[in-house]
Each structure stands twice: as structure tokens, then as C-alpha cells.
XYZ file of C-alpha atoms in Angstrom:
555
model
C -5.143 24.868 1.419
C -5.201 25.224 4.761
C -5.386 28.169 7.376
C -3.242 30.577 8.843
C -3.829 33.379 10.488
C -2.432 36.394 10.312
C -3.027 40.349 11.622
C -5.688 42.429 10.077
C -3.384 45.418 8.702
C -1.372 42.138 6.922
C -4.034 40.917 5.148
C -5.336 44.884 4.445
C -1.820 44.619 2.669
C -1.525 42.181 0.655
C -4.678 43.203 -0.168
C -4.004 45.473 -1.855
C -1.099 45.059 -3.293
C -2.107 42.591 -5.409
C -4.644 45.049 -7.771
C -2.611 45.140 -10.603
C -3.392 47.232 -13.459
C -5.466 44.258 -16.217
C -5.515 44.563 -19.891
C -8.903 43.708 -20.005
C -11.865 45.591 -18.163
C -11.723 44.196 -14.508
C -15.753 42.644 -15.485
C -14.254 41.315 -18.709
C -11.867 39.790 -16.005
C -12.200 36.819 -13.659
C -9.558 36.358 -10.427
C -9.194 33.376 -9.189
C -7.358 31.552 -6.157
C -6.969 28.958 -4.126
C -4.902 26.339 -6.970
C -1.581 27.462 -7.172
C 0.744 27.965 -4.385
C 4.086 29.415 -5.765
C 4.999 30.930 -9.877
C 4.859 29.414 -11.902
C 8.193 27.994 -13.995
C 6.653 25.329 -16.562
C 4.378 25.746 -19.263
C 5.075 22.002 -20.768
C 2.233 19.777 -19.611
C 4.559 16.878 -19.947
C 6.081 17.647 -16.923
C 4.109 17.235 -13.461
C 4.434 20.900 -12.087
C 3.413 22.868 -14.960
C 1.575 25.985 -14.252
C -1.058 24.927 -13.447
C -4.331 25.487 -16.205
C -1.704 24.498 -19.002
C -4.601 21.222 -18.466
C -8.108 21.778 -19.123
C -7.500 26.044 -20.581
C -4.777 24.901 -22.652
C -4.191 22.062 -23.600
C -6.971 19.844 -23.583
C -8.204 15.817 -23.669
C -10.248 13.217 -24.958
C -13.305 13.601 -22.319
C -14.338 16.033 -19.426
C -15.503 14.132 -16.403
C -17.893 15.235 -14.124
C -17.745 14.650 -10.590
C -21.026 15.431 -9.587
C -22.484 12.840 -12.065
C -19.185 10.619 -12.488
C -19.885 10.801 -16.013
C -17.291 11.444 -19.256
C -18.737 13.870 -21.313
C -16.982 14.296 -24.843
C -14.662 16.683 -25.758
C -12.113 16.391 -28.203
C -13.620 12.974 -28.963
C -17.222 12.946 -30.345
C -17.662 9.550 -28.762
C -15.956 6.753 -27.459
C -16.538 2.943 -26.315
C -14.977 -0.145 -26.582
C -15.925 -1.820 -29.392
C -14.333 -5.451 -28.353
C -12.497 -6.556 -25.564
C -9.271 -5.304 -25.884
C -10.263 -2.512 -28.630
C -11.334 1.158 -28.210
C -12.662 3.611 -30.532
C -12.546 7.104 -30.305
C -14.311 9.200 -33.036
C -12.864 13.036 -32.399
C -14.358 15.978 -33.662
C -13.797 17.478 -36.861
C -12.798 21.550 -37.424
C -10.766 21.470 -33.986
C -7.754 23.425 -34.444
C -4.607 24.193 -32.303
C -4.227 27.803 -31.285
C -1.766 28.295 -34.030
C -4.387 27.025 -36.285
C -2.787 24.047 -37.305
C -5.859 21.511 -37.396
C -5.950 18.716 -34.645
C -6.458 15.284 -36.264
C -6.147 11.507 -35.088
C -2.177 11.793 -35.709
C -1.690 14.178 -32.796
C -3.730 12.171 -30.395
C -1.617 9.270 -32.240
C 1.940 10.894 -31.501
C 0.690 11.623 -28.203
C 0.751 8.220 -27.480
C 3.470 6.408 -28.719
C 5.651 9.772 -27.102
C 5.798 8.370 -24.270
C 6.447 4.541 -25.838
C 9.670 5.833 -27.210
C 11.050 8.055 -24.145
C 10.426 7.469 -20.250
C 7.408 10.300 -19.641
C 5.105 9.556 -17.095
C 2.618 7.938 -18.752
C 4.777 5.215 -20.350
C 3.783 2.570 -18.053
C 0.443 2.694 -20.143
C 2.684 0.443 -22.562
C 3.178 -2.245 -19.968
C -0.736 -2.767 -21.429
C -1.267 -1.452 -24.773
C -0.165 -3.011 -27.620
C -0.001 -0.164 -30.251
C -2.450 2.851 -30.771
C -2.778 3.680 -34.029
C -4.810 6.157 -36.685
C -8.267 4.621 -38.747
C -8.864 7.646 -40.495
C -7.458 11.563 -39.360
C -10.924 11.208 -37.095
C -11.004 8.120 -35.691
C -8.245 6.093 -33.729
C -8.214 2.532 -31.859
C -6.656 2.245 -28.788
C -5.423 -1.997 -29.269
C -3.920 -3.352 -26.093
C -2.629 -7.139 -24.786
C -4.382 -6.517 -21.503
C -6.765 -3.653 -21.262
C -7.111 -2.135 -16.616
C -10.311 -0.976 -17.521
C -10.692 1.143 -14.885
C -7.316 2.921 -15.007
C -8.220 4.203 -18.561
C -11.485 5.193 -17.251
C -9.269 7.685 -15.904
C -6.991 8.296 -18.909
C -9.401 9.076 -20.839
C -9.933 13.129 -19.455
C -6.064 13.179 -17.905
C -4.429 12.841 -21.179
C -2.910 16.387 -22.942
C -3.751 16.316 -26.812
C 0.012 17.542 -27.834
C 0.688 18.555 -31.508
C 2.622 16.708 -33.456
C 3.794 19.572 -35.709
C 6.107 20.974 -32.758
C 6.349 18.141 -30.538
C 8.385 16.286 -32.716
C 11.106 18.252 -33.911
C 11.906 17.959 -29.801
C 14.266 16.290 -28.585
C 13.646 12.812 -25.993
C 15.615 14.348 -23.492
C 14.810 17.466 -23.741
C 10.605 16.663 -23.573
C 9.991 17.297 -19.874
C 12.890 19.588 -19.687
C 11.584 22.842 -21.713
C 9.976 25.026 -20.312
C 7.611 25.347 -23.179
C 7.077 28.955 -22.645
C 4.667 29.617 -25.327
C 2.435 26.810 -25.196
C 0.182 25.939 -28.409
C -2.629 23.892 -27.930
C -6.253 23.454 -28.487
C -7.797 25.097 -25.483
C -9.876 28.049 -24.924
C -7.384 30.622 -23.389
C -3.142 31.083 -24.273
C -0.833 32.579 -22.104
C -0.702 36.049 -21.664
C 1.759 36.691 -19.268
C 3.460 34.913 -15.308
C 4.869 36.697 -12.588
C 5.691 36.190 -9.181
C 1.852 36.513 -7.874
C -0.184 35.188 -10.657
C -0.650 33.644 -13.864
C -2.679 35.299 -16.772
C -4.609 33.280 -19.366
C -6.147 35.311 -22.290
C -9.336 33.943 -24.469
C -8.678 32.502 -27.335
C -11.611 34.393 -29.952
C -11.053 31.347 -32.476
C -11.129 28.531 -30.222
C -12.911 25.756 -32.129
C -14.775 24.599 -29.043
C -17.108 27.699 -29.075
C -19.236 26.636 -32.052
C -19.624 23.632 -29.947
C -20.287 24.241 -26.224
C -20.518 28.193 -26.717
C -17.663 31.291 -26.227
C -15.687 31.771 -21.859
C -17.223 34.788 -20.854
C -13.934 35.314 -18.986
C -11.645 37.867 -21.678
C -8.705 36.854 -18.696
C -7.958 34.785 -15.809
C -6.161 35.998 -14.008
C -4.433 33.058 -11.150
C -3.604 34.914 -7.873
C -1.172 33.205 -5.944
C -2.119 34.054 -2.366
C 0.037 31.780 0.602
C -2.455 32.830 3.201
C -5.690 32.155 3.538
C -6.935 34.582 5.243
C -5.356 36.984 2.205
C -7.529 35.484 0.384
C -11.447 36.103 2.764
C -9.827 39.871 2.904
C -9.787 39.767 -1.145
C -13.191 37.916 -1.504
C -14.521 40.545 1.511
C -13.250 43.443 -1.127
C -14.204 42.000 -4.446
C -10.840 41.618 -5.582
C -10.897 37.731 -5.809
C -14.055 36.557 -7.434
C -13.774 32.743 -7.015
C -11.532 31.618 -3.985
C -10.909 27.772 -3.863
C -9.521 27.915 -0.071
C -10.148 26.835 3.341
C -11.924 29.789 5.226
C -12.734 28.973 8.363
C -16.260 31.106 9.600
C -17.671 30.693 5.644
C -21.157 29.719 7.476
C -21.020 32.918 9.440
C -19.928 35.120 6.764
C -21.234 33.893 3.500
C -24.471 36.081 4.275
C -23.450 39.127 5.803
C -20.423 39.623 2.376
C -23.050 38.040 -0.299
C -21.237 34.745 -0.879
C -21.596 32.477 -3.312
C -21.171 28.650 -2.365
C -22.208 25.276 -3.757
C -24.818 24.535 -0.955
C -26.160 26.979 0.951
C -26.597 25.825 3.997
C -24.168 22.393 5.673
C -22.216 20.824 4.160
C -21.955 24.086 2.059
C -18.737 22.778 -0.285
C -19.124 19.297 -2.782
C -16.492 16.199 -1.009
C -13.641 16.599 -2.869
C -11.390 14.101 -1.564
C -10.972 11.487 2.345
C -8.940 12.392 5.048
C -7.516 9.436 6.354
C -5.482 8.817 9.337
C -2.254 6.746 8.130
C -1.424 4.029 10.596
C 2.634 3.196 10.042
C 1.293 -1.304 9.889
C 5.281 -1.653 10.583
C 5.442 -0.435 13.957
C 4.480 -2.405 16.964
C 1.300 -2.325 17.878
C 0.355 -1.008 14.492
C 1.283 -3.641 13.076
C -1.607 -6.096 15.138
C -5.071 -5.325 12.906
C -7.247 -5.609 16.038
C -5.565 -3.194 17.494
C -6.155 -0.697 14.387
C -9.428 -1.706 13.793
C -10.458 -0.492 17.565
C -8.804 1.879 16.855
C -12.233 3.728 14.528
C -14.240 3.024 17.166
C -12.251 5.644 19.552
C -13.317 8.533 17.906
C -16.175 10.962 16.850
C -15.958 12.702 13.523
C -18.614 13.988 13.914
C -16.601 16.607 16.220
C -14.257 17.257 14.497
C -16.618 18.465 11.347
C -18.751 19.801 13.487
C -15.661 21.804 15.908
C -12.781 22.307 13.281
C -15.204 22.486 10.001
C -18.173 24.144 10.871
C -20.221 21.380 8.803
C -18.671 22.317 5.874
C -17.507 18.550 5.658
C -19.761 15.220 6.061
C -18.412 12.213 8.273
C -16.581 10.031 5.951
C -18.252 7.176 5.367
C -16.474 3.763 6.568
C -15.150 2.409 3.345
C -14.273 6.006 2.512
C -16.152 5.852 -0.461
C -17.910 8.003 -2.006
C -19.100 10.754 -5.368
C -19.895 8.228 -8.672
C -17.772 5.156 -6.702
C -20.116 4.709 -3.554
C -21.940 2.523 -7.074
C -19.086 -0.310 -6.315
C -20.409 0.293 -2.253
C -22.062 -3.089 -0.847
C -24.296 -2.713 1.625
C -24.186 -5.430 3.466
C -19.692 -5.122 4.259
C -20.589 -1.734 5.172
C -23.397 -3.146 7.856
C -21.265 -6.055 9.352
C -17.290 -4.650 9.402
C -18.086 -0.799 9.028
C -16.705 1.409 12.155
C -19.056 4.225 14.264
C -18.301 5.826 18.032
C -18.345 3.611 20.847
C -15.314 4.299 23.084
C -16.432 1.617 25.361
C -16.134 -1.116 22.402
C -12.523 0.732 20.679
C -11.336 -0.112 24.941
C -13.344 -3.784 25.401
C -11.779 -4.625 21.433
C -8.219 -3.626 22.956
C -8.532 -5.753 26.006
C -9.554 -8.701 24.525
C -6.011 -8.187 22.073
C -3.836 -8.362 25.708
C -4.289 -4.170 25.058
C -4.391 -3.428 28.587
C -2.967 -0.830 31.421
C -0.319 -3.738 32.821
C 1.886 -0.878 35.767
C -1.606 1.393 36.666
C -0.065 4.684 35.261
C -3.426 5.200 32.982
C -1.427 4.069 29.616
C -2.749 0.522 28.115
C 0.290 -0.934 27.416
C 1.568 -3.714 25.159
C 1.220 -7.496 26.120
C 4.430 -8.152 26.909
C 3.657 -4.679 29.483
C 6.112 -2.373 26.881
C 4.778 1.418 27.305
C 2.809 2.160 24.378
C 2.750 5.919 22.683
C 2.074 7.688 19.543
C 2.414 10.853 18.088
C 0.254 12.096 15.603
C 1.657 14.242 12.171
C 0.191 17.226 10.309
C 2.096 20.277 8.535
C 2.289 22.637 10.786
C 0.156 25.508 9.359
C -2.220 23.526 8.810
C -4.988 24.935 11.061
C -7.718 22.715 10.263
C -6.252 19.021 10.174
C -3.660 20.297 13.334
C -7.119 20.654 15.550
C -7.867 17.782 14.102
C -5.324 15.652 15.197
C -6.166 17.496 18.402
C -9.240 16.490 18.966
C -7.781 12.658 17.701
C -5.446 12.479 19.773
C -8.006 13.676 23.090
C -9.877 10.807 22.061
C -7.628 8.078 21.925
C -5.711 9.822 25.237
C -9.402 8.960 26.717
C -8.923 5.236 26.508
C -5.497 4.510 28.004
C -3.165 5.528 23.836
C -0.938 7.587 25.255
C -1.136 9.667 21.654
C -0.216 13.531 20.926
C -0.356 15.772 17.968
C 3.192 17.574 16.486
C 3.476 19.344 13.617
C 6.036 19.475 11.477
C 6.905 22.404 8.657
C 5.727 20.656 5.766
C 8.284 19.545 3.813
C 9.595 17.706 6.912
C 5.732 15.930 7.012
C 6.408 14.838 3.659
C 9.698 13.353 4.077
C 9.427 11.672 7.297
C 5.780 9.618 5.209
C 7.581 9.410 2.020
C 10.562 7.373 3.997
C 8.058 5.599 6.979
C 9.223 7.890 9.881
C 6.317 7.642 11.567
C 3.483 6.945 13.409
C 0.270 7.983 12.586
C -0.443 11.093 10.435
C -3.069 12.463 8.499
C -3.073 12.202 4.907
C -5.605 12.979 1.751
C -2.633 12.843 -0.844
C -4.562 10.799 -3.705
C -7.597 10.238 -2.510
C -9.318 13.227 -4.521
C -12.369 12.102 -6.826
C -12.310 10.304 -9.813
C -13.480 8.169 -12.900
C -12.966 4.895 -10.379
C -12.342 3.539 -6.717
C -9.465 2.055 -8.318
C -7.245 5.689 -7.969
C -8.364 5.217 -3.926
C -7.656 2.287 -3.422
C -4.250 1.558 -5.523
C -3.539 4.599 -3.216
C -4.776 3.753 0.399
C -2.803 0.213 -0.899
C -0.220 0.857 -2.804
C 2.075 -2.354 -3.443
C 5.200 -0.055 -4.447
C 6.098 0.467 -0.833
C 9.120 -2.073 -0.608
C 11.680 1.393 -1.476
C 12.954 4.161 0.232
C 10.723 6.641 -0.395
C 6.762 5.732 -1.422
C 5.742 8.303 -3.017
C 2.163 6.249 -4.258
C 0.748 5.692 -1.410
C 0.218 3.282 1.238
C 2.618 6.034 3.719
C 1.961 3.110 6.484
C 3.914 0.123 4.781
C 0.406 -2.134 4.564
C 1.972 -5.506 3.320
C -0.890 -7.897 2.033
C -0.708 -9.003 -1.300
C -4.276 -10.870 -1.025
C -5.411 -7.474 -0.990
C -2.753 -5.983 -3.432
C -3.901 -8.977 -6.171
C -7.471 -7.645 -5.394
C -6.710 -4.418 -7.037
C -4.562 -5.786 -9.883
C -7.897 -7.688 -10.960
C -10.275 -4.871 -9.936
C -8.435 -2.750 -12.374
C -8.921 -5.482 -15.368
C -12.063 -6.060 -14.869
C -14.735 -3.918 -16.823
C -16.826 -1.012 -15.096
C -19.609 -2.155 -12.836
C -19.707 -5.566 -14.157
C -20.893 -8.911 -11.729
C -17.241 -9.662 -11.451
C -15.515 -5.470 -10.725
C -18.577 -5.780 -7.839
C -17.411 -8.756 -6.386
C -14.263 -8.059 -6.543
C -15.190 -4.622 -4.801
C -16.547 -6.291 -1.501
C -13.639 -8.029 -0.715
C -11.806 -5.104 -1.662
C -13.559 -3.090 1.405
C -14.060 -6.292 3.338
C -10.801 -6.119 3.518
C -9.752 -2.695 4.108
C -12.136 -2.844 7.150
C -11.046 -5.438 8.702
C -7.320 -4.648 8.100
C -7.903 -1.381 9.435
C -4.438 0.129 7.518
C -6.146 3.506 6.813
C -9.373 4.903 8.957
C -11.366 7.052 7.114
C -12.838 10.070 9.505
C -14.096 12.764 7.075
C -14.489 13.807 3.749
C -12.366 16.662 2.712
C -14.447 19.874 0.764
C -13.674 21.711 -2.643
C -13.655 24.670 -1.267
C -15.769 27.198 -3.731
C -16.263 31.050 -1.983
C -17.357 32.951 -5.241
C -18.760 37.092 -5.019
C -21.007 38.265 -7.511
C -19.801 42.140 -8.280
C -18.497 41.104 -11.118
C -20.021 37.669 -12.392
C -23.091 35.730 -11.496
C -24.551 32.502 -12.627
C -22.143 30.755 -10.304
C -22.223 27.592 -9.973
C -24.484 25.351 -7.417
C -25.936 22.499 -6.331
C -29.525 24.202 -7.119
C -27.870 25.533 -10.742
C -25.453 22.627 -11.829
C -23.829 25.477 -14.928
C -20.350 23.926 -14.452
C -17.483 23.129 -11.339
C -16.136 26.800 -9.268
C -12.819 25.378 -8.824
C -9.173 26.276 -9.998
C -7.365 24.086 -8.621
C -4.475 22.049 -10.750
C -5.971 19.462 -13.620
C -9.364 20.204 -12.714
C -10.648 22.283 -15.115
C -12.063 19.827 -17.234
C -13.649 18.646 -14.725
C -16.854 21.582 -15.264
C -14.460 24.525 -15.081
C -15.202 25.373 -18.238
C -17.829 25.158 -18.634
C -18.300 27.014 -15.382
C -15.907 30.087 -17.620
C -19.177 29.459 -20.687
C -22.270 30.088 -18.073
C -21.228 32.788 -16.148
C -22.804 36.189 -16.539
C -20.553 39.493 -16.188
C -22.636 41.725 -13.821
C -24.761 44.132 -14.836
């Protein structure tokens, strides 16, 4: 989702080359882009890198989730709730069918979860706390826990694809994550039509059970384009060969009215906030192992300059706590006021001096207390031009207070390798900071405890080690949402993160969305919130299916 500028001739060539013949009429076809970056090789919902759209379009979850309202919307489930401290009960809707005509019942839900009990799958860790999943009757399922992770369960409810037992029970355990599942059978509103090197195409299932409950999606086909350059997406929007772009496109504030583009907000910040962009600090390297040094850095940078110069006010500055959306229900205003940060470079210099970091040899750069030099490299992937420009601004801010810091741009693969192995000083990252049904996902990413390994892949790339914080995050996970105790623990977590500052949240990346109205109208906006205009992977159940239902063909 990063902009890479290319010459107009290439843009036009690729745009024209992308207008292949469609099976459905153009005014029945929705063309989207921004969620798929490589050719699909798997339609297996158990495989983490399966085709974008498998969740939401083909397979469905018990609940949908709205980032706009922080609410769970019953989907396959008619209702759900805790009937005791350790039993969560789901009532399924009746008359749900898979695309092959077989009914979806409690047996399919039980099977989906027991599959992870009996085989090593991505969601097998649920069974550390989950004792049993049982069908009370054909439409009632109970999840019985030894000790519930209440917060994580808030997220689980909208992230587990329910599988047809009559198909998957015939797959050997060793093949569960290996088979490509070329002809996926799910309960969702669309089926796979075709896949190619530059697109995936989904066709509407006119027999979808949800037509009678939610309404029928309007597009007969969805073409999910694979577009490698953001400027190609811009060209396609201008040519009206792309209906919805979920790419970061520079210049949208200047061109949106000229080209009739719809964004969530008419004015700044234009986009819905999607995740937290933070400066991750490698606490295993001196002086970044010093919390006083790390905290001083937060006061040295003016994120307003990044928001203005790089993003043209398409994103807002992050709160000091990093909390946004529904997470703010846990925000402790008093903690944020007392321990938050703001732009004050003079204060940053004073904090550094008070901690013993001053220029010892008169070369203009501050040194370690023992006189040894300090210099840092800040990395982001090459080609991600918004982040590249952002770290130039951050490095400039650090240099202005005497910290010798310089930007560097390894290719994306090397960037990932370096942050996972701890081979970096500082980096911008947002991988696991997307909005969710609980701030547990954010805190468990920023301060994940799984850091004693060669490759760190679950967050906390700076390998910040604080057992007290790890224990608090674990405890928070086991507390019911918005209970007094969960709010108290949330306050402690926020305080530690602000005082210790293992990572500095600077801005909120947008859920980039620009749409055109030549073929489709009634796009979701802040004034018309009839869905979530997002084709990113694992976001279709965030309200994108509702968008498909509410779209109207242009007259």
C-alpha cells in the first residue's frame, strides 16, 4: 500500500492492459484493488496466505465486526453470549446452506474447532484454555473453557471460518494446510469463478442463504485486481476501469473533486483510521536499552509535519497511548495526561542531558555517558515512499537535537528479515496494530512475550523484555470486557508503555479507499455508513459484504 511513482506511459499501458473481457456486464461487475499483491495459489481457509476474499466472500464467521461502531454483528450466529463464567453459547441461524446445498448446523461449528484440537493448525492454541465444544442441538453450540481468554475471544468470534464437515472430514490431517482447495465450498455470498496472474474473480451465489436475511449483494461478479504500482491504480480510477481502490494514493485531496472520487470523509482526514504506525526501538542495543533515552525520543519528533507533508492530512496524529476506535473505551485520560508525550525538542534535549547523554567531544552529536559515540539507522522498506519520507523527517528531528540518525531503505524482504532477527536500530512498523475487537491484540503485538527466539514474528521486534508488563497483558486477556478490573489493568499497561516507551506511536495509517461512481453508487461514507469500503484480506467481514449489499448500479 505504498506509493511508487512511475512514468505516465507505463501507467497508461498497464491500465489498458488490465481491461480484459468480463463474463458479466460491466455494470454488474465490481472491480476492486488493493487487497491482493500476488497471484493466488491456494483457496484453503486453513492456510494463512490463501486467496484474499476466502474469508467473507466464500467462508463465513459466526459474527461480523464493525470497526466503525466496535460492535459484533450476528452473522452465522443469531446470538451469542456468556451463560456462565466459563461457557459461551452460540445460537445459529436456521436455514443456512453451503454452496453445494448442504445445511450448515452446529455439527459444522463443532467440527471446525475440533479440527484444531486434533491437528496442528493456526488456531490450535485456543485449546490451551478451551476444554470442549459441544452441540446442544442442531442450532446451539457451547464453548466450555477452563479459564476463558475473554479479550481474545472478542476477536475469535469474527475470525474463524466455519467449514463444511461433510467435505473437510475426508481430508487427512497432514494435508489440512497443504491442499489448495481449488473448488472451495463455503456458505458465503460468492463462489470462485477464476484466478489468473493479474486478478481473482468471484461470482455471486444467487442461492446464498443471506439474501433473505441481509439482502442480496448487487455485483454479479467481483474482480479483485492485482496491481503492483499505486500509480497504476490511480490511472485506473481516472479511466474508470477500477471502481474501488484500497491503495495509498498521494494527492487524493487535490484530485478527488476533479475526478469525482469518493472518500470516507469529504475533508481531512479523508480516510478511516486502520492501524498504528510506530517507531519501534531495539531495546537490545545501547542506548535504546535505556527507558529515559527512549522516552526522550518521543518528544523530539513533530508528527504533525509527517501528517501534513507526507500524507496531506489523510491521516491523523496518533494518541500517545496508540489507542483508537473502540480501544479508546480503555483509555485512561489521567494516565495519558500525566505520562503522554508531545512535541518539545528543548524538553527532549534536557531529558537526554539529565540522563547523562551530552556532547562530550564538541562534534555536535550527543554521546554515551562514557563518551562513546551514538549513531542510529532508521529503516523502512525501499519503495514505500510514504514511510521513506516519514523517516527522513524523523531522522531530521533527531539530528536537530544532536542525535546522529540516518534513514536507510532495504528491500522489503530484507527489511522483514532484519526486524525479525533484531538486526536494526529503529524501524517504522504497523504489522500487528490494526483495529480489532479488543486492545489486547495491540498490546500483545507491541509487547509480545515471545522474544527469545532467532526470528521474532509476533510483534515486539525491539525485543523489549518486561515480565511485569507481559503478566499484565496476560491478565488483561483473562478479564471480561470493560469490567472494572480490566479497566484498572488497562491503565497499568498504558502507564508502563508510556514510561518505558518500547515503541513510539506517531500516526494512524488510513484504511485507504477511493471509489468512482460511473458504474456503482451509494458508496459508504461517514454521512452514509452503509458498510466498510475495504477489500483488504481478512477485512471483508468488517462490513464490506454490507457494502456489496447496499451498492446501487449507476443509472
